[in-house]
PDB file of C-alpha atoms and ligand atoms in Angstrom:
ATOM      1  CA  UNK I  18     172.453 135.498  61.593  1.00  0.00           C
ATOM      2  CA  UNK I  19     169.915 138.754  61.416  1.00  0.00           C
ATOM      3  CA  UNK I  20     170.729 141.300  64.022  1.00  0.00           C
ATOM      4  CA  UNK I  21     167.199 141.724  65.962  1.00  0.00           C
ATOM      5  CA  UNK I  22     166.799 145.082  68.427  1.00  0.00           C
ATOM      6  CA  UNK I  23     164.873 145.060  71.449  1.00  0.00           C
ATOM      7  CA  UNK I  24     164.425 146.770  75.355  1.00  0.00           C
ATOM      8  CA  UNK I  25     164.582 145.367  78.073  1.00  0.00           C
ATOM      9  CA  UNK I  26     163.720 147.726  81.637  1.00  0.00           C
ATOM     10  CA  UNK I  27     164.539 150.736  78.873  1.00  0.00           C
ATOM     11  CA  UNK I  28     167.728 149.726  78.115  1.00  0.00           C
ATOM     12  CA  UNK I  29     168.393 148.899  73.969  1.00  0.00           C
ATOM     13  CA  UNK I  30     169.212 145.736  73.438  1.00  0.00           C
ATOM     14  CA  UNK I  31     170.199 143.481  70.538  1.00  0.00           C
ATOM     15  CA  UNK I  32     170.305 139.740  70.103  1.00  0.00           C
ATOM     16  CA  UNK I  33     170.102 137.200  67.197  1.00  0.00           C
ATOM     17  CA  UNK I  34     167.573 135.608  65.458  1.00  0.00           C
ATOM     18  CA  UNK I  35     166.853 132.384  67.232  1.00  0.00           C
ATOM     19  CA  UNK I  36     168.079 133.466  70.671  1.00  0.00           C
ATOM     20  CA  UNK I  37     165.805 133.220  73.852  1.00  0.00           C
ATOM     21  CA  UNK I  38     165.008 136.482  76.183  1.00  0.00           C
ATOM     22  CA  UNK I  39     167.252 134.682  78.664  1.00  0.00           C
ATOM     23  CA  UNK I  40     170.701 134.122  76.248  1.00  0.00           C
ATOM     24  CA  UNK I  41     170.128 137.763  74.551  1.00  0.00           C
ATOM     25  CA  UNK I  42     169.405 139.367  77.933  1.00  0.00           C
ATOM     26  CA  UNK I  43     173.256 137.774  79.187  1.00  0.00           C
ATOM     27  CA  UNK I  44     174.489 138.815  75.975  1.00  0.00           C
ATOM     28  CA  UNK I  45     173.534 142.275  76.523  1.00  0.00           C
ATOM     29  CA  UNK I  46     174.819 142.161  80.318  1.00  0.00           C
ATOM     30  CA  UNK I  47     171.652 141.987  81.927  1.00  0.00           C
ATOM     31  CA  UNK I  48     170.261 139.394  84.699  1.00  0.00           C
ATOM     32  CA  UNK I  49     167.224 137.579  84.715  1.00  0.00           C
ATOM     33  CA  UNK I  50     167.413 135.202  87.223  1.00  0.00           C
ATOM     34  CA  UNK I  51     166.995 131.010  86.302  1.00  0.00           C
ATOM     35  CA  UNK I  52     167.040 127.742  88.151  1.00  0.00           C
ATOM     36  CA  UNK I  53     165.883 124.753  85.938  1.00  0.00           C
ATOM     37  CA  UNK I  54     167.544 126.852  82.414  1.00  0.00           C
ATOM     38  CA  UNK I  55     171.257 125.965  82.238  1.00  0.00           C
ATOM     39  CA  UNK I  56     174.016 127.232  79.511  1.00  0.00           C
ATOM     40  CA  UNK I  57     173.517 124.701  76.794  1.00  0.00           C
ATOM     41  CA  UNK I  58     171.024 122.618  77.265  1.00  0.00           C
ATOM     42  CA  UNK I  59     167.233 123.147  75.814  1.00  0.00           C
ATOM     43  CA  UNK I  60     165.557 125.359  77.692  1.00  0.00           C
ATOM     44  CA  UNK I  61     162.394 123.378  79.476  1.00  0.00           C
ATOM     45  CA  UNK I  62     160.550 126.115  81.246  1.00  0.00           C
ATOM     46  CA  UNK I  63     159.556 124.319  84.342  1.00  0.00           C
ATOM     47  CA  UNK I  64     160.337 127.204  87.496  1.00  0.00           C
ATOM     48  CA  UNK I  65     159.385 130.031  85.935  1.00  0.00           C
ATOM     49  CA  UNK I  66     161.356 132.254  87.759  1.00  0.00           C
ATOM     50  CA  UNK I  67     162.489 134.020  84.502  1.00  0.00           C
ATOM     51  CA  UNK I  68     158.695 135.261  83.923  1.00  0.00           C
ATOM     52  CA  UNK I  69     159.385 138.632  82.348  1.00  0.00           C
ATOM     53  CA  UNK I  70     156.222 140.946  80.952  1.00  0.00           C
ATOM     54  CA  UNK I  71     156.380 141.346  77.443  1.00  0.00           C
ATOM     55  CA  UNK I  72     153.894 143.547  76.034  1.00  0.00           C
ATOM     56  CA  UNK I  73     151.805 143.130  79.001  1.00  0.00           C
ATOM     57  CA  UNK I  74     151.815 139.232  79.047  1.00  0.00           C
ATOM     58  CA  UNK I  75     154.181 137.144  81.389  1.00  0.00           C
ATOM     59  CA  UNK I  76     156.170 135.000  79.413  1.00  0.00           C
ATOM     60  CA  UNK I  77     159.245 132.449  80.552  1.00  0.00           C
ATOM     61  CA  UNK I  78     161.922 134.404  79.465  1.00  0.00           C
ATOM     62  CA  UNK I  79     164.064 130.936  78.860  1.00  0.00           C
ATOM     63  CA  UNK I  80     161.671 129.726  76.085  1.00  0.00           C
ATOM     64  CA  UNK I  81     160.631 133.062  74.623  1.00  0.00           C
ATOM     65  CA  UNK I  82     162.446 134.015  71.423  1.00  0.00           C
ATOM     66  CA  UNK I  83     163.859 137.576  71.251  1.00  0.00           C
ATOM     67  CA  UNK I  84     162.118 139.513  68.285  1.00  0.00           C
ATOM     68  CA  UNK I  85     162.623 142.496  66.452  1.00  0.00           C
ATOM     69  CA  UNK I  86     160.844 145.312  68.781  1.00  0.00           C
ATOM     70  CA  UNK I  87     160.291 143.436  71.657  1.00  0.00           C
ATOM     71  CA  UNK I  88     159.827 145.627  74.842  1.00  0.00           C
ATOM     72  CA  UNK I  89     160.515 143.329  77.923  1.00  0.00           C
ATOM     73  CA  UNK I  90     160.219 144.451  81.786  1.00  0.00           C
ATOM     74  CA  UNK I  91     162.269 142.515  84.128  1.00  0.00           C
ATOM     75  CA  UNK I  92     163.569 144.330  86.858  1.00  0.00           C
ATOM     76  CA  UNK I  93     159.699 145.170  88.153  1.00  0.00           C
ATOM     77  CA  UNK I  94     159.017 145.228  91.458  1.00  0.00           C
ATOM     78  CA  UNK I  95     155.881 142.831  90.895  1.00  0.00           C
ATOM     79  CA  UNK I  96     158.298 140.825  88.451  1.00  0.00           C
ATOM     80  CA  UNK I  97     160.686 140.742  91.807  1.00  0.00           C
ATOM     81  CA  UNK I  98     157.856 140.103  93.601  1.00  0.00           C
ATOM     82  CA  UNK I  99     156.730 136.608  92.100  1.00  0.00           C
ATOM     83  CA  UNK I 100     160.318 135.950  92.002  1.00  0.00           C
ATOM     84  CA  UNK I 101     161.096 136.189  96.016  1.00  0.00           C
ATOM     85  CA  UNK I 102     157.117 134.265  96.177  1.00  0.00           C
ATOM     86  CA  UNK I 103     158.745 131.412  93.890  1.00  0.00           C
ATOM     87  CA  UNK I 104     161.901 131.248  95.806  1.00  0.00           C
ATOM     88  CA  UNK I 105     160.040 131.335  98.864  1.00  0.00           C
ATOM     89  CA  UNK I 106     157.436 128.848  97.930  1.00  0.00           C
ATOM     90  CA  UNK I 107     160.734 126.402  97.388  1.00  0.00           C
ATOM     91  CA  UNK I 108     161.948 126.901 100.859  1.00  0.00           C
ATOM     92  CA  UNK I 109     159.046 125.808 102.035  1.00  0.00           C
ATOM     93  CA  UNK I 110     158.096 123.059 100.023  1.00  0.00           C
ATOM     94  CA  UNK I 111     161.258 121.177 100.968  1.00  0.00           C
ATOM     95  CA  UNK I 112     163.758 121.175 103.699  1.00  0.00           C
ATOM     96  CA  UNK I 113     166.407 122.995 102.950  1.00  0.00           C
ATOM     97  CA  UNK I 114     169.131 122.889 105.682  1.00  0.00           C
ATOM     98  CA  UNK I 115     171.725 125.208 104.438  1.00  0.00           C
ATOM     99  CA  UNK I 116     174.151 125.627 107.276  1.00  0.00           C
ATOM    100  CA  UNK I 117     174.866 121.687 107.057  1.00  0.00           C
ATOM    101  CA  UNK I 118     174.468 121.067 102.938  1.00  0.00           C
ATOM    102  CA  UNK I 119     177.677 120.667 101.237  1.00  0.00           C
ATOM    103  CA  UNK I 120     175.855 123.209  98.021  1.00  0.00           C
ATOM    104  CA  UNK I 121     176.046 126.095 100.624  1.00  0.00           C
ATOM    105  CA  UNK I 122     177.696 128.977  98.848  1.00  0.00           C
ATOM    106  CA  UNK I 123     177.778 127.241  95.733  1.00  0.00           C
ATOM    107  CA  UNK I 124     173.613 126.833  95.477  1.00  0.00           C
ATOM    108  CA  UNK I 125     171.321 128.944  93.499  1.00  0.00           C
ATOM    109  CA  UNK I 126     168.398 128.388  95.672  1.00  0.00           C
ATOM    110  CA  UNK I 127     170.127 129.942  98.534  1.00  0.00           C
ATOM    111  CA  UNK I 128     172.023 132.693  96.297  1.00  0.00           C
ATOM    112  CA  UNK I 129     168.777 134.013  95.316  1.00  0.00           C
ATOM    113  CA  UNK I 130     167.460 133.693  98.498  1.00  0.00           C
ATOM    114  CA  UNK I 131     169.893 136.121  99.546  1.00  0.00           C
ATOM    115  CA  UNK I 132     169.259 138.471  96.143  1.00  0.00           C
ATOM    116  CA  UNK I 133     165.540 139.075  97.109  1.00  0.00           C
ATOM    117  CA  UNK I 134     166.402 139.702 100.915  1.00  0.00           C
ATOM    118  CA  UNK I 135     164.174 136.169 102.159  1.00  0.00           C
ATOM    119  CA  UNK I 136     163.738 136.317 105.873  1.00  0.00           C
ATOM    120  CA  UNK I 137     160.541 134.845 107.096  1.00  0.00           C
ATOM    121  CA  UNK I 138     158.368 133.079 104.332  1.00  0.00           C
ATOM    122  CA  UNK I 139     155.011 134.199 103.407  1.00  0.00           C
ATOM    123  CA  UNK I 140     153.897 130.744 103.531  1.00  0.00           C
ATOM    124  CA  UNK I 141     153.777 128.161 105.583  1.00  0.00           C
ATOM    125  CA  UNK I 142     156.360 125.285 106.073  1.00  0.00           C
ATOM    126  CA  UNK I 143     155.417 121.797 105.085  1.00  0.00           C
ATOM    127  CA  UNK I 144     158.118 119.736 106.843  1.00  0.00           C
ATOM    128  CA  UNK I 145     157.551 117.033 104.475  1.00  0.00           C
ATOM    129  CA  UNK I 146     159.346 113.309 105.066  1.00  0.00           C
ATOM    130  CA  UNK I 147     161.747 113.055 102.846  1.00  0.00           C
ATOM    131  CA  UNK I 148     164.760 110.405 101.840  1.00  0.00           C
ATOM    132  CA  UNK I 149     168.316 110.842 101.500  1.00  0.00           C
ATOM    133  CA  UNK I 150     169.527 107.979  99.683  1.00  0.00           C
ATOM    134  CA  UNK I 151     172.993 106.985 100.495  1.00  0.00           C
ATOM    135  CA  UNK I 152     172.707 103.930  98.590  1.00  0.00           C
ATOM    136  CA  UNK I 153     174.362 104.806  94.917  1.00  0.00           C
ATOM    137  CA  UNK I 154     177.873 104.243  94.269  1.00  0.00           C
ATOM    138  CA  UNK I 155     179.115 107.707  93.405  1.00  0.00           C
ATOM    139  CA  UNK I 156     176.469 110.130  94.505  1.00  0.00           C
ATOM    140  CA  UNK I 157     173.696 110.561  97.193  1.00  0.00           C
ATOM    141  CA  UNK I 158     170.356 112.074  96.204  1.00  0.00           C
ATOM    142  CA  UNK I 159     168.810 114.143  98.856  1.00  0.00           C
ATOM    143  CA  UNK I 160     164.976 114.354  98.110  1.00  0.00           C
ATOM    144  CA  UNK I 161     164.815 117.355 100.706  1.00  0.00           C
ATOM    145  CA  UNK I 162     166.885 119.592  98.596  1.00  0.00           C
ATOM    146  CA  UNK I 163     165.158 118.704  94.992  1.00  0.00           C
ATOM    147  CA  UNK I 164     163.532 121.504  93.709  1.00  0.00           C
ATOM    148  CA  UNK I 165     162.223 119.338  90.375  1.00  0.00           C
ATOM    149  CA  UNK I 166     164.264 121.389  87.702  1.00  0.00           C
ATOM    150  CA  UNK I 167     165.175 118.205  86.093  1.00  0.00           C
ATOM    151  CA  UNK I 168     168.446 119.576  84.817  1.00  0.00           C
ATOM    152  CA  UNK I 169     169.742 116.117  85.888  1.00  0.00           C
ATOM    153  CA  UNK I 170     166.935 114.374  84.101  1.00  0.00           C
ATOM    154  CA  UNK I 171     168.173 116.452  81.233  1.00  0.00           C
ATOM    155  CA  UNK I 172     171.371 116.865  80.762  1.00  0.00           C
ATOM    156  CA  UNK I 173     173.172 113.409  82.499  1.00  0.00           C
ATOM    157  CA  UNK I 174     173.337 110.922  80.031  1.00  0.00           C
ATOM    158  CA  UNK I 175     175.734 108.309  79.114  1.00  0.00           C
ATOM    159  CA  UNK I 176     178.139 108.426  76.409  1.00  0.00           C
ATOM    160  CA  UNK I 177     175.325 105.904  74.501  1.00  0.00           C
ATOM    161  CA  UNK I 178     172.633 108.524  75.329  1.00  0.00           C
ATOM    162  CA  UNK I 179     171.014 106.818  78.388  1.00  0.00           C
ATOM    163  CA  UNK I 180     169.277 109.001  81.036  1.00  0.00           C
ATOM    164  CA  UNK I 181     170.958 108.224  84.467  1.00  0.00           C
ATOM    165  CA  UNK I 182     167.863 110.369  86.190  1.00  0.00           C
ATOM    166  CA  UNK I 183     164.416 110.299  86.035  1.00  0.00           C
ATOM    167  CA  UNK I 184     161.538 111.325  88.350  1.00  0.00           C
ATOM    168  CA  UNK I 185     159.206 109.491  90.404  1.00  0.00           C
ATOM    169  CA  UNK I 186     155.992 109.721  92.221  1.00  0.00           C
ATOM    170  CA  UNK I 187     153.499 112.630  91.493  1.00  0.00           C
ATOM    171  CA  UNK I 188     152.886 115.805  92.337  1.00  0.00           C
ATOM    172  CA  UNK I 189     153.903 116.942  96.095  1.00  0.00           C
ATOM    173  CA  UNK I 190     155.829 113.502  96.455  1.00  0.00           C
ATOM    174  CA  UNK I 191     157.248 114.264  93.197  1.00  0.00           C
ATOM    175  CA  UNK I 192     161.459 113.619  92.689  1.00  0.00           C
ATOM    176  CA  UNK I 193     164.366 112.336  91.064  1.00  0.00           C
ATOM    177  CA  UNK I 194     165.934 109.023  91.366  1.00  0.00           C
ATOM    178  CA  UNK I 195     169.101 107.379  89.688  1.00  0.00           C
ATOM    179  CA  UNK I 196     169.202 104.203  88.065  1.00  0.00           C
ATOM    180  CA  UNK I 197     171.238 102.071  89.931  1.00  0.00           C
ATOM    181  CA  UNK I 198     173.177 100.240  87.208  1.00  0.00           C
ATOM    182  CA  UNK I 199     173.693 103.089  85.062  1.00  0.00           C
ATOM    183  CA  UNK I 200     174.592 105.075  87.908  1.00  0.00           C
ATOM    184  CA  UNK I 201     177.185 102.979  89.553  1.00  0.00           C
ATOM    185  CA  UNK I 202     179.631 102.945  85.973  1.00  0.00           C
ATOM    186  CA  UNK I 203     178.948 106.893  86.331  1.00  0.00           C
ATOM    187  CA  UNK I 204     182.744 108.263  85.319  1.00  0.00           C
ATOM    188  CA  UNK I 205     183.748 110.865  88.212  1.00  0.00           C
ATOM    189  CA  UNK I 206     183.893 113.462  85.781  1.00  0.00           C
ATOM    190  CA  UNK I 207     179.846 112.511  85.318  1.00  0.00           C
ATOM    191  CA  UNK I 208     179.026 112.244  88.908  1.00  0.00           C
ATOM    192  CA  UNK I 209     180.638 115.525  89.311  1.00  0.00           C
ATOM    193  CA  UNK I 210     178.846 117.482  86.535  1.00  0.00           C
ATOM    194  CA  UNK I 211     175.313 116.010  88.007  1.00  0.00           C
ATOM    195  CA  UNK I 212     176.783 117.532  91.343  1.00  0.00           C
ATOM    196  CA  UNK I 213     177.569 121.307  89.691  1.00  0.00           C
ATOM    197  CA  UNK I 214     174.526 120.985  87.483  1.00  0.00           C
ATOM    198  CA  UNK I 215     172.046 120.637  89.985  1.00  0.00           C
ATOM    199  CA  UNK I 216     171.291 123.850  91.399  1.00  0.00           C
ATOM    200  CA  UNK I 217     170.559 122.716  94.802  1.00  0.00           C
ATOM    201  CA  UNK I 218     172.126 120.229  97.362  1.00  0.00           C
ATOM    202  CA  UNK I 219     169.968 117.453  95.522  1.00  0.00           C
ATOM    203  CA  UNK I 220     173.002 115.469  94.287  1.00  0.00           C
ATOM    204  CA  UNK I 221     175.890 115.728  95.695  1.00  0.00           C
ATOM    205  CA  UNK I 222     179.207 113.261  94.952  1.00  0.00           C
ATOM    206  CA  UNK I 223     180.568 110.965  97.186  1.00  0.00           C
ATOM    207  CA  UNK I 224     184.111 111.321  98.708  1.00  0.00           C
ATOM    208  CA  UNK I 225     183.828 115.319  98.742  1.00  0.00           C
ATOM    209  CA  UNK I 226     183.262 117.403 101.091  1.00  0.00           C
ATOM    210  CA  UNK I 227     184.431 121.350 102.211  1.00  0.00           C
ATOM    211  CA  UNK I 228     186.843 121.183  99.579  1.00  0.00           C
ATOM    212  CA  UNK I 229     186.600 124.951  99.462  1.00  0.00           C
ATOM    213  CA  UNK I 230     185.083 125.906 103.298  1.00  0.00           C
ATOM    214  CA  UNK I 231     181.505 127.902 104.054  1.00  0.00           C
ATOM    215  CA  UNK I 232     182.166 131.771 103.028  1.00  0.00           C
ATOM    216  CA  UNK I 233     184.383 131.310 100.198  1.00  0.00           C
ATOM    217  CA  UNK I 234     182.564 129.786  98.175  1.00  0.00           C
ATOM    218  CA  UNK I 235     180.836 130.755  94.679  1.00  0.00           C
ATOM    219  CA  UNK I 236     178.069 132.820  96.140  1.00  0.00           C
ATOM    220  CA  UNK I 237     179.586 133.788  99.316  1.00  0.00           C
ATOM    221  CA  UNK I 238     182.022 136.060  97.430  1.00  0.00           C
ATOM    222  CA  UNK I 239     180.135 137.372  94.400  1.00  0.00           C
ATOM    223  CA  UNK I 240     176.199 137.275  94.773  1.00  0.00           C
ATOM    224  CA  UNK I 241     174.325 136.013  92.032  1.00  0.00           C
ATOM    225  CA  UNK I 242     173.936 137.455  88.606  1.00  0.00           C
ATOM    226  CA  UNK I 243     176.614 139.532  89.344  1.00  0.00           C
ATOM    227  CA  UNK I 244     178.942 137.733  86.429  1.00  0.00           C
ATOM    228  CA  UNK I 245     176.309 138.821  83.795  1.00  0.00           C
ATOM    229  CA  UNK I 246     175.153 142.300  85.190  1.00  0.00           C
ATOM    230  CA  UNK I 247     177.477 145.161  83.822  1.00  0.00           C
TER     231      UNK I 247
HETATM  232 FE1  LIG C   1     162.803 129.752  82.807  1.00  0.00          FE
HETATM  233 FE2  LIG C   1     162.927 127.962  84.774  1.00  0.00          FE
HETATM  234  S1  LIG C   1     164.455 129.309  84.098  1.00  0.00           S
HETATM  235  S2  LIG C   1     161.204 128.531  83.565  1.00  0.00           S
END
């Protein structure tokens, strides 16, 4: 594979040919933060919390491909700016009750929360009615907590490639739902990776809870991005 050299915030970088801003950037030990990208599966570019500025355009830095030259800003405080707005934006959009999800300290919502400093939201809460939906077999879907990343949608299929999630309903009613059949021959091992892969409190797997208690979890030792930044 061709070595390709590019910047990003000053710093020389180099990736591969075929490599996104996001998987060079972690390559190269820097951060750029994602919620609906995850390690392995096609990128989608929904959030766009990884907008970087490359040569003056903002670009999703999950679906851009690294090329040779490239001079990307990331660290920006406008960049960080749109960032806490996005994060922000999600709070308030939903109803995220951290202090009583099982996710807290392992949720990426909240850890990046706490990486751009969020204390009172710019904008206004919505309070919207939403479901919890107790009625699966092996998981519960909280509608509150979905932030419509659609890693779930995704990345959890069967082992004959069937799509356990989808969405429903349109724009601000927008979420995810399980299908019931598919969902209730869900192996544990699969109910547990829909748990870890959603980034939120959205899905969360029967029969657990405070395995590991409030403040030692994930986040609540090492903040985010802190495994990638060197
Ligand atoms: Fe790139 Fe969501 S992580 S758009």
């Amino acid at each position: 594979m061709s070595k390709i050299t590019f910047e990003i915030d000053g710093k020389e970088c180099t990736g591969k040919a075929g490599q996104t801003i996001v998987e060079a950037a972690r390559d190269n030990g820097i951060y750029i933060p994602v919620l609906c990208w995850y390690e392995g599966m096609k990128p989608a570019g929904i959030c766009r919390i990884c907008t970087v500025r490359v040569g003056g355009r903002f670009m999703a830095a999950c679906t851009t491909p690294v090329a040779e030259g490239m001079i990307v800003e990331n660290e920006i405080p406008e960049l960080e700016d749109m960032r806490k707005a996005i994060v922000e934006m999600l709070f308030v959009e939903g109803n995220h009750m951290c202090p009583t999800c099982e996710k807290s300290g392992n949720c990426e919502l909240q850890a990046l929360g706490y990486r751009y400093g969020l204390m009172a939201p710019r904008f206004p809460y919505l309070f919207p009615k939403r479901k919890m939906d107790a009625t699966y077999t092996k998981i519960m879907i909280d509608t509150n907590r979905c932030v419509q990343c659609r890693r779930c949608v995704r990345g959890i299929v069967t082992k004959d490639g069937k799509h356990i999630f989808s969405m429903t309903n349109r724009s601000g009613h927008s979420t995810i739902v399980a299908d019931p059949q598919l969902e209730s021959k869900m192996s544990d091992e699969l109910a547990k990776k829909a748990m870890d892969q959603c980034p939120v409190g959205a899905i969360l797997k029967k029969e657990v809870g405070f395995a590991v208690p409030i403040g030692k979890r994930k986040y609540d030792v090492t903040p985010i991005g802190s495994e990638i930044q060197k």
